[in-house]
Tab-separated table of C-alpha atoms in Angstrom:
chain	number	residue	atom	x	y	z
A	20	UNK	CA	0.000	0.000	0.000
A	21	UNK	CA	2.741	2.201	0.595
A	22	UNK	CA	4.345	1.539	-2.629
A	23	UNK	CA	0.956	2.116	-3.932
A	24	UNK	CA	0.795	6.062	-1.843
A	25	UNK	CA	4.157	6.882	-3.609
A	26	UNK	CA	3.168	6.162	-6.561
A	27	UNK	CA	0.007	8.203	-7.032
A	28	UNK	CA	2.084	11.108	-5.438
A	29	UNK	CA	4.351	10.940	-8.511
A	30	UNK	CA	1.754	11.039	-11.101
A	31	UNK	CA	-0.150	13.546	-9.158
A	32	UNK	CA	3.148	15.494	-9.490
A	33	UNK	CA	3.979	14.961	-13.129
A	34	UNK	CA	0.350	15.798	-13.866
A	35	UNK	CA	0.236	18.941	-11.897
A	36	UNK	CA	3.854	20.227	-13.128
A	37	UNK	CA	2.645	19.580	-16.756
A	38	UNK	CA	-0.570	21.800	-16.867
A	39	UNK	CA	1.902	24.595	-15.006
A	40	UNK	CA	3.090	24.182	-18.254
A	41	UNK	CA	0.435	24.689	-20.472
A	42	UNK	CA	-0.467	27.389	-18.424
A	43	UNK	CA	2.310	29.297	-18.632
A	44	UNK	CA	2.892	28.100	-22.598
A	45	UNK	CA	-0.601	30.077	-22.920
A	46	UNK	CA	-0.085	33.194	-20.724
A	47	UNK	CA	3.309	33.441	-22.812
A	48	UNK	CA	1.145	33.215	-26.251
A	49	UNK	CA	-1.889	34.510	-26.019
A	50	UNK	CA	-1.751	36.294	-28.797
A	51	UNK	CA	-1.290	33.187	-30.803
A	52	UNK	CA	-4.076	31.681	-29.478
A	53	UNK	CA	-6.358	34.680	-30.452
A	54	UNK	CA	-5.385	35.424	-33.520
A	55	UNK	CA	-5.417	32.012	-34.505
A	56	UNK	CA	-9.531	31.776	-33.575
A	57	UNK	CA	-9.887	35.391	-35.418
A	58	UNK	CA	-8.121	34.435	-38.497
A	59	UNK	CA	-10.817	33.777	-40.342
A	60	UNK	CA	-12.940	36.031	-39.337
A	61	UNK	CA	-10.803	38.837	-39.884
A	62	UNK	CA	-9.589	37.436	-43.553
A	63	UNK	CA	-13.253	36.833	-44.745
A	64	UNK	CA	-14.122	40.836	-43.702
A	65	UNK	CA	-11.326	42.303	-45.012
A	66	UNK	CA	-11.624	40.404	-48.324
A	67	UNK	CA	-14.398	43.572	-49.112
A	68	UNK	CA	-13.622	46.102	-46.581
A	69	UNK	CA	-9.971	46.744	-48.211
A	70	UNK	CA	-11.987	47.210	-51.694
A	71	UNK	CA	-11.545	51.047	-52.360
A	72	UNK	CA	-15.076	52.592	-52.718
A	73	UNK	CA	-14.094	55.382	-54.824
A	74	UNK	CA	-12.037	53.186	-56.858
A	75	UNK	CA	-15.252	50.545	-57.059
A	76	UNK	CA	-17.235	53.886	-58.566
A	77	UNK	CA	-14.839	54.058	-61.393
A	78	UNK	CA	-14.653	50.728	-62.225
A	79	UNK	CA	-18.745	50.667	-62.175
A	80	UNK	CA	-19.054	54.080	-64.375
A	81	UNK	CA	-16.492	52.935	-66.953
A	82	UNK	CA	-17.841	48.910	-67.189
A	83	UNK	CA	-21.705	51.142	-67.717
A	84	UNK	CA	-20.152	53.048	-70.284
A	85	UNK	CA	-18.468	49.925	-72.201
A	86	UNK	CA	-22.146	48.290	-71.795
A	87	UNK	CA	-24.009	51.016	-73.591
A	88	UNK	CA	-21.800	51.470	-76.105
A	89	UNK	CA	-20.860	47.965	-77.392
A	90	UNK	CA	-24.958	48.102	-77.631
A	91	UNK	CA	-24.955	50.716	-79.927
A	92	UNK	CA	-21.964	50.155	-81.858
A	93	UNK	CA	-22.656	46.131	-82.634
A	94	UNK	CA	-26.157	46.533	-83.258
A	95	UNK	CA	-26.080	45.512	-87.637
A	96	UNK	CA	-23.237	42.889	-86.410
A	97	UNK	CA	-24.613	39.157	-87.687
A	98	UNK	CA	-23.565	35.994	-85.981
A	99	UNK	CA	-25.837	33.903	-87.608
A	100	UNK	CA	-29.627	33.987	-86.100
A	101	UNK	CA	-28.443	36.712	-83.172
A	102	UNK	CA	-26.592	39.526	-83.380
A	103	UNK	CA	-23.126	40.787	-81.657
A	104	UNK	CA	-25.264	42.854	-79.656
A	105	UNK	CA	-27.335	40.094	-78.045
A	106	UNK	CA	-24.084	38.720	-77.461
A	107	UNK	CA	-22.885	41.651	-75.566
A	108	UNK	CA	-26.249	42.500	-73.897
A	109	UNK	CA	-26.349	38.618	-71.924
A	110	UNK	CA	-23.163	40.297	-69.883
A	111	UNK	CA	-24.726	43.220	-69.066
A	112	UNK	CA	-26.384	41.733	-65.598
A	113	UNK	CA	-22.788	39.438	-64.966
A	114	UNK	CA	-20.726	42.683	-65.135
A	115	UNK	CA	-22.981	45.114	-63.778
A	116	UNK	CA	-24.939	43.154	-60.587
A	117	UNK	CA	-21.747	42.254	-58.661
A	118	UNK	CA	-20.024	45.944	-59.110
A	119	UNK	CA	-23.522	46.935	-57.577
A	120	UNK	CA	-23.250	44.604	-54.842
A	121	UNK	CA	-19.576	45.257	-54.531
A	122	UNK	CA	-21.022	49.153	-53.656
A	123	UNK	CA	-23.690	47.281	-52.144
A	124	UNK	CA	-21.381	45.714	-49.380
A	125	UNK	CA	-18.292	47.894	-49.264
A	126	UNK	CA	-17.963	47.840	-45.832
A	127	UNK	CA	-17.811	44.457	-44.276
A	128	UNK	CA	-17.638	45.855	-40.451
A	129	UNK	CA	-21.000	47.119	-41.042
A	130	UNK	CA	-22.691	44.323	-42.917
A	131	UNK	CA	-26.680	45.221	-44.241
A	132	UNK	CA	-29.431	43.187	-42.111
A	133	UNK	CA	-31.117	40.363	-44.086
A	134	UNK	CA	-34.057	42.241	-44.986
A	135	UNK	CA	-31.589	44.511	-46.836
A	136	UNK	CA	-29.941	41.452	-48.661
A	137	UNK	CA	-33.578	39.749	-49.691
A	138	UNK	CA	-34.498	43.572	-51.172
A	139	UNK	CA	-31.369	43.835	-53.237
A	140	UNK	CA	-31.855	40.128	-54.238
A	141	UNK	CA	-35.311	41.381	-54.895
A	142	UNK	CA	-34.782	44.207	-56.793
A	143	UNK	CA	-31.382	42.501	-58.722
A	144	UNK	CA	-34.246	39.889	-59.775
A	145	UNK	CA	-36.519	42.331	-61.488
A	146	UNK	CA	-33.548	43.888	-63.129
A	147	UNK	CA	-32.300	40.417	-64.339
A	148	UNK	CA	-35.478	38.872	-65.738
A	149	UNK	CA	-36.572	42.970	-67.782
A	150	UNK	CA	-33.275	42.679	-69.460
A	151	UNK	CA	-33.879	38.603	-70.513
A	152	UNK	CA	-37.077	39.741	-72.108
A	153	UNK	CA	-36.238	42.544	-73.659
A	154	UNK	CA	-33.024	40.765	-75.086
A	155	UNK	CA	-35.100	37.831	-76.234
A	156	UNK	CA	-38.095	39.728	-77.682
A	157	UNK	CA	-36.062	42.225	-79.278
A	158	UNK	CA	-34.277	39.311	-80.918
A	159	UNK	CA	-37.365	37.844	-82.272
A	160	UNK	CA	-38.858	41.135	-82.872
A	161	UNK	CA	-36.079	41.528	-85.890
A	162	UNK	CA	-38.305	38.829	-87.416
A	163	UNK	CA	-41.838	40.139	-87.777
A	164	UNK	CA	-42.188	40.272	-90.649
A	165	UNK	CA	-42.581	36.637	-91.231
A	166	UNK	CA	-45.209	36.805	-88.333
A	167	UNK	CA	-48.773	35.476	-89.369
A	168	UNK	CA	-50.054	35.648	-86.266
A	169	UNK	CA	-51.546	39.296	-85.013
A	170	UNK	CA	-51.601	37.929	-81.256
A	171	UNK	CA	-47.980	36.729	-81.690
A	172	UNK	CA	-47.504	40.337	-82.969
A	173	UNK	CA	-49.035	41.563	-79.988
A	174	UNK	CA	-47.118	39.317	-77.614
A	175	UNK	CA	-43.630	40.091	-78.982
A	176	UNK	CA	-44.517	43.830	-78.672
A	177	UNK	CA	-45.207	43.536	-75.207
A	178	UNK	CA	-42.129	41.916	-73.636
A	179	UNK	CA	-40.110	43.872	-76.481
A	180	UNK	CA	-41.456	47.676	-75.862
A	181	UNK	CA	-43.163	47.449	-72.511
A	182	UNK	CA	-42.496	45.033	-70.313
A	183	UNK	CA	-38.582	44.875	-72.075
A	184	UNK	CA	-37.982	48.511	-71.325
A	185	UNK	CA	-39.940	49.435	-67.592
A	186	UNK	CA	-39.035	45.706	-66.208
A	187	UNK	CA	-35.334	46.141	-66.165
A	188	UNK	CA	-35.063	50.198	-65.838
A	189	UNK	CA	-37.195	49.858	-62.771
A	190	UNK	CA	-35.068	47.631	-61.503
A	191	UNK	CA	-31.888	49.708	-62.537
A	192	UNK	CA	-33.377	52.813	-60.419
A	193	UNK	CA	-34.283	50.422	-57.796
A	194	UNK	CA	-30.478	49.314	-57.538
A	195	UNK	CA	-29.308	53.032	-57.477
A	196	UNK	CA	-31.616	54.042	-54.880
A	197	UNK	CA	-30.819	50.725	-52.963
A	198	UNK	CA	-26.948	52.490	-52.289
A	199	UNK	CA	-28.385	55.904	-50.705
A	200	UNK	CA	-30.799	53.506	-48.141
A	201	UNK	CA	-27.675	51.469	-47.007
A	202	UNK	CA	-25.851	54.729	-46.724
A	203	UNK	CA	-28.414	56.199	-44.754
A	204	UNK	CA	-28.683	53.239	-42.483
A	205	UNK	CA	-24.832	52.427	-42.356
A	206	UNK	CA	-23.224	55.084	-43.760
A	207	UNK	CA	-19.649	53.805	-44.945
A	208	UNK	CA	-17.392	57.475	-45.371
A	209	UNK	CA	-13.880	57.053	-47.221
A	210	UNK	CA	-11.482	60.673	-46.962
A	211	UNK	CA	-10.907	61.800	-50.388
A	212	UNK	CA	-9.220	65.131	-51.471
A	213	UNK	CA	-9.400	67.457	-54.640
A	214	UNK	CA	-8.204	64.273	-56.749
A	215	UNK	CA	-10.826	62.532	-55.014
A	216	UNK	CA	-13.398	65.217	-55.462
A	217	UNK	CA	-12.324	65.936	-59.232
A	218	UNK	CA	-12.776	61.937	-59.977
A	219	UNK	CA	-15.902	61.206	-58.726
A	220	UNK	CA	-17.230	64.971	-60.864
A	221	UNK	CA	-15.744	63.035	-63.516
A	222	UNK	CA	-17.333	59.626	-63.345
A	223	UNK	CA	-20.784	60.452	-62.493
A	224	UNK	CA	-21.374	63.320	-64.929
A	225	UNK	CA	-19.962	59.757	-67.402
A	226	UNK	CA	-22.423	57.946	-65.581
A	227	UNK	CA	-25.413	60.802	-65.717
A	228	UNK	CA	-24.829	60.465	-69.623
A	229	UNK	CA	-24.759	57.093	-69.632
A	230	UNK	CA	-28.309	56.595	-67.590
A	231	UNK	CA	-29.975	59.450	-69.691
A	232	UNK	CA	-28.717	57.562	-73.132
A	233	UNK	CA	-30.121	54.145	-71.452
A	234	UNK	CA	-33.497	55.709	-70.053
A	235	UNK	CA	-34.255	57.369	-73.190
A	236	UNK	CA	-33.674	54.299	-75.451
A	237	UNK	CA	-35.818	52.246	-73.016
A	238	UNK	CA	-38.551	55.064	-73.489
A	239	UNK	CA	-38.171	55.818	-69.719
A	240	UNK	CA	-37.602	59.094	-70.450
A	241	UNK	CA	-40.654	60.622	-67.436
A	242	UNK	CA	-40.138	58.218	-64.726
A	243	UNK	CA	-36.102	59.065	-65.217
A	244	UNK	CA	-36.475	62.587	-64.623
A	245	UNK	CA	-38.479	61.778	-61.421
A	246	UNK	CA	-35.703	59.042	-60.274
A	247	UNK	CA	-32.819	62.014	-61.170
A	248	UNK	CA	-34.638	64.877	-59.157
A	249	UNK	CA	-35.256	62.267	-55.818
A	250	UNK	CA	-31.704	61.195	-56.114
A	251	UNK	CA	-30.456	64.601	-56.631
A	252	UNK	CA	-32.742	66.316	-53.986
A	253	UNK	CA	-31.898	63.404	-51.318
A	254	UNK	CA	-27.973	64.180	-51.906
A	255	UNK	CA	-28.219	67.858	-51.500
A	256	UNK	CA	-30.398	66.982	-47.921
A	257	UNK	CA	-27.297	65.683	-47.193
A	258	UNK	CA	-25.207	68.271	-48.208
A	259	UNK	CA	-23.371	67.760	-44.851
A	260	UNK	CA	-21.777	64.641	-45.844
A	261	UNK	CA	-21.176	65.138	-49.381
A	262	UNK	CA	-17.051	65.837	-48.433
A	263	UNK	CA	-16.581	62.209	-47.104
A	264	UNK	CA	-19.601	60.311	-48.758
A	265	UNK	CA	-18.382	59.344	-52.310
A	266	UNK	CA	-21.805	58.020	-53.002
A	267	UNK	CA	-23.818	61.019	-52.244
A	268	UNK	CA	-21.206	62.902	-53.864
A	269	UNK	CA	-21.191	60.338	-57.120
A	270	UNK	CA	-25.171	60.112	-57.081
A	271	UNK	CA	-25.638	64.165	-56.622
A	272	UNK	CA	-23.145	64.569	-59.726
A	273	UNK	CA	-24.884	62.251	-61.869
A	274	UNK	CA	-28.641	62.819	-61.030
A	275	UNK	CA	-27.890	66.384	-61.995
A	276	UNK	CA	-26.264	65.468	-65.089
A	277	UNK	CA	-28.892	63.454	-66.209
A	278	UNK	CA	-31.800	65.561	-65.281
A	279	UNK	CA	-30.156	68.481	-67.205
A	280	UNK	CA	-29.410	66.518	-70.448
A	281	UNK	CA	-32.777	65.128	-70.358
A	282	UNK	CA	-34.273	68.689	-70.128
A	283	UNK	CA	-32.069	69.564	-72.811
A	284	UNK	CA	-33.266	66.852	-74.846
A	285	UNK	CA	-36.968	67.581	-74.327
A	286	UNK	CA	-36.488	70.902	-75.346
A	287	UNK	CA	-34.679	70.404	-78.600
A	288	UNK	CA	-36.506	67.722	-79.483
A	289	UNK	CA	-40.213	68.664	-78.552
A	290	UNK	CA	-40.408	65.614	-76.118
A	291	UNK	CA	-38.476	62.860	-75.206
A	292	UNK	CA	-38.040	60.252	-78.182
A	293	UNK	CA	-35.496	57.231	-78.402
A	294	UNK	CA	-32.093	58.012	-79.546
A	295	UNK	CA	-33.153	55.788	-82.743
A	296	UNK	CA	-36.233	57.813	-83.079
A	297	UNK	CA	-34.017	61.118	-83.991
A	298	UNK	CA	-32.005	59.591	-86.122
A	299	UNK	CA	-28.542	60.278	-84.019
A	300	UNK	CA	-27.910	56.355	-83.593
């Protein structure tokens, strides 16, 4: 029995003198420990915090501008039963939905609720689906004249003209507006000096042209000057943040540029008629 004592002693020692050691391995490293847990964490947010808003702006205003213009400019292109423009219009929503996301979710400290996700999701959707009809019934719409059908007339017509041009334009203001509500409710700021200041003038007045030549293609021309004077009256009520907002500063510059080229346009022309209409494209 005494052998028996002793020897529990010494294991009751060993055990003891081994989580002193542990211990003191972890009060030496706890920063090992921690950072090791956070790791993740910290990789996944930064992965679209360290994405450069103002940066993100350009890249969006220049990939719009790209969009609307290989539309215009590969419209008599043949491939065979589509065009080059069909072609180039299926990328639109890849290119364009994730840079608006991108904006969408800039800051990944300050991450949008899931109501906020399901609207953008929502409003993404209605974007998505306008543009496939439009694409698809302006396609067949090349066609009508081998039509023998005055329904199928009728049908083509209105996923081509109607629901093709107010499906995916609502959505596109729906997107737009989308960034001012997530700035309101977590407002993301990023300094920005005269460089700063004279880019972002830059972009959006691109990016006012580029929505006004979109809008009124898409004979959207009414409902566009509404969605420029909200966005543009919304950014001035925030006049106070318009040194360290880039999007209130990006969305004032562009709803203003749009809203005076559309007036513009109305006046020379009498109204507001398609780009085609006039005869300039």
């Amino acid at each position: 029995s005494a052998r028996f004592t002793r020897e529990n002693k010494r294991a009751a020692m060993n055990s003891s003198s081994t989580d002193e050691e542990d211990n003191s391995t972890m009060e030496q490293h706890p920063e090992e420990d921690n950072s090791t847990m956070e790791r993740p964490a910290k990789a996944t947010m930064g992965a679209v915090a360290s994405i450069p808003l103002i940066r993100t702006l350009y890249v969006f205003s220049i990939s719009f501008f790209i969009c609307i213009v290989g539309f215009f400019s590969t419209r008599d292109i043949s491939t065979g039963l589509i065009r080059l423009q069909d072609i180039l219009t299926m990328l639109n929503p890849l290119i364009l939905v994730p840079l608006f996301y991108v904006i969408f979710l800039v800051d990944a400290n300050q991450v949008p609720n899931a109501r906020c996700h399901i609207l953008f999701l929502l409003i993404a959707t209605v974007y998505v689906h306008g543009d496939g009809y439009h694409l698809a019934a302006n396609a067949i719409n090349r066609y009508e004249d081998d039509f023998n059908s005055g329904d199928l007339k009728d049908v083509v017509y209105l996923y081509d003209e109607e629901l093709g041009h107010y499906y995916p334009y609502a959505g596109l203001v729906g997107l737009h507006l989308l960034w001012l509500y997530r700035q309101e409710k977590l407002p993301f700021t990023e300094a920005f000096g005269t460089r700063g200041i004279i880019g972002l003038v830059f972009f959006g007045m691109l990016h006012g042209l580029v929505l006004f030549i979109a809008f009124i293609e898409g004979k959207f021309g009414i409902p566009a000057i509404v969605f420029f004077c909200i966005v543009g009256l919304y950014s001035l009520f925030k006049h106070n943040r318009l040194g360290v907002d880039p999007i209130f500063l990006f969305s004032l510059v562009y709803a203003v540029t749009g809203l005076i080229i559309m007036i513009v346009w109305a006046i020379w022309q009498g109204g507001l008629p398609e780009l085609t209409e006039a005869g300039l494209v």
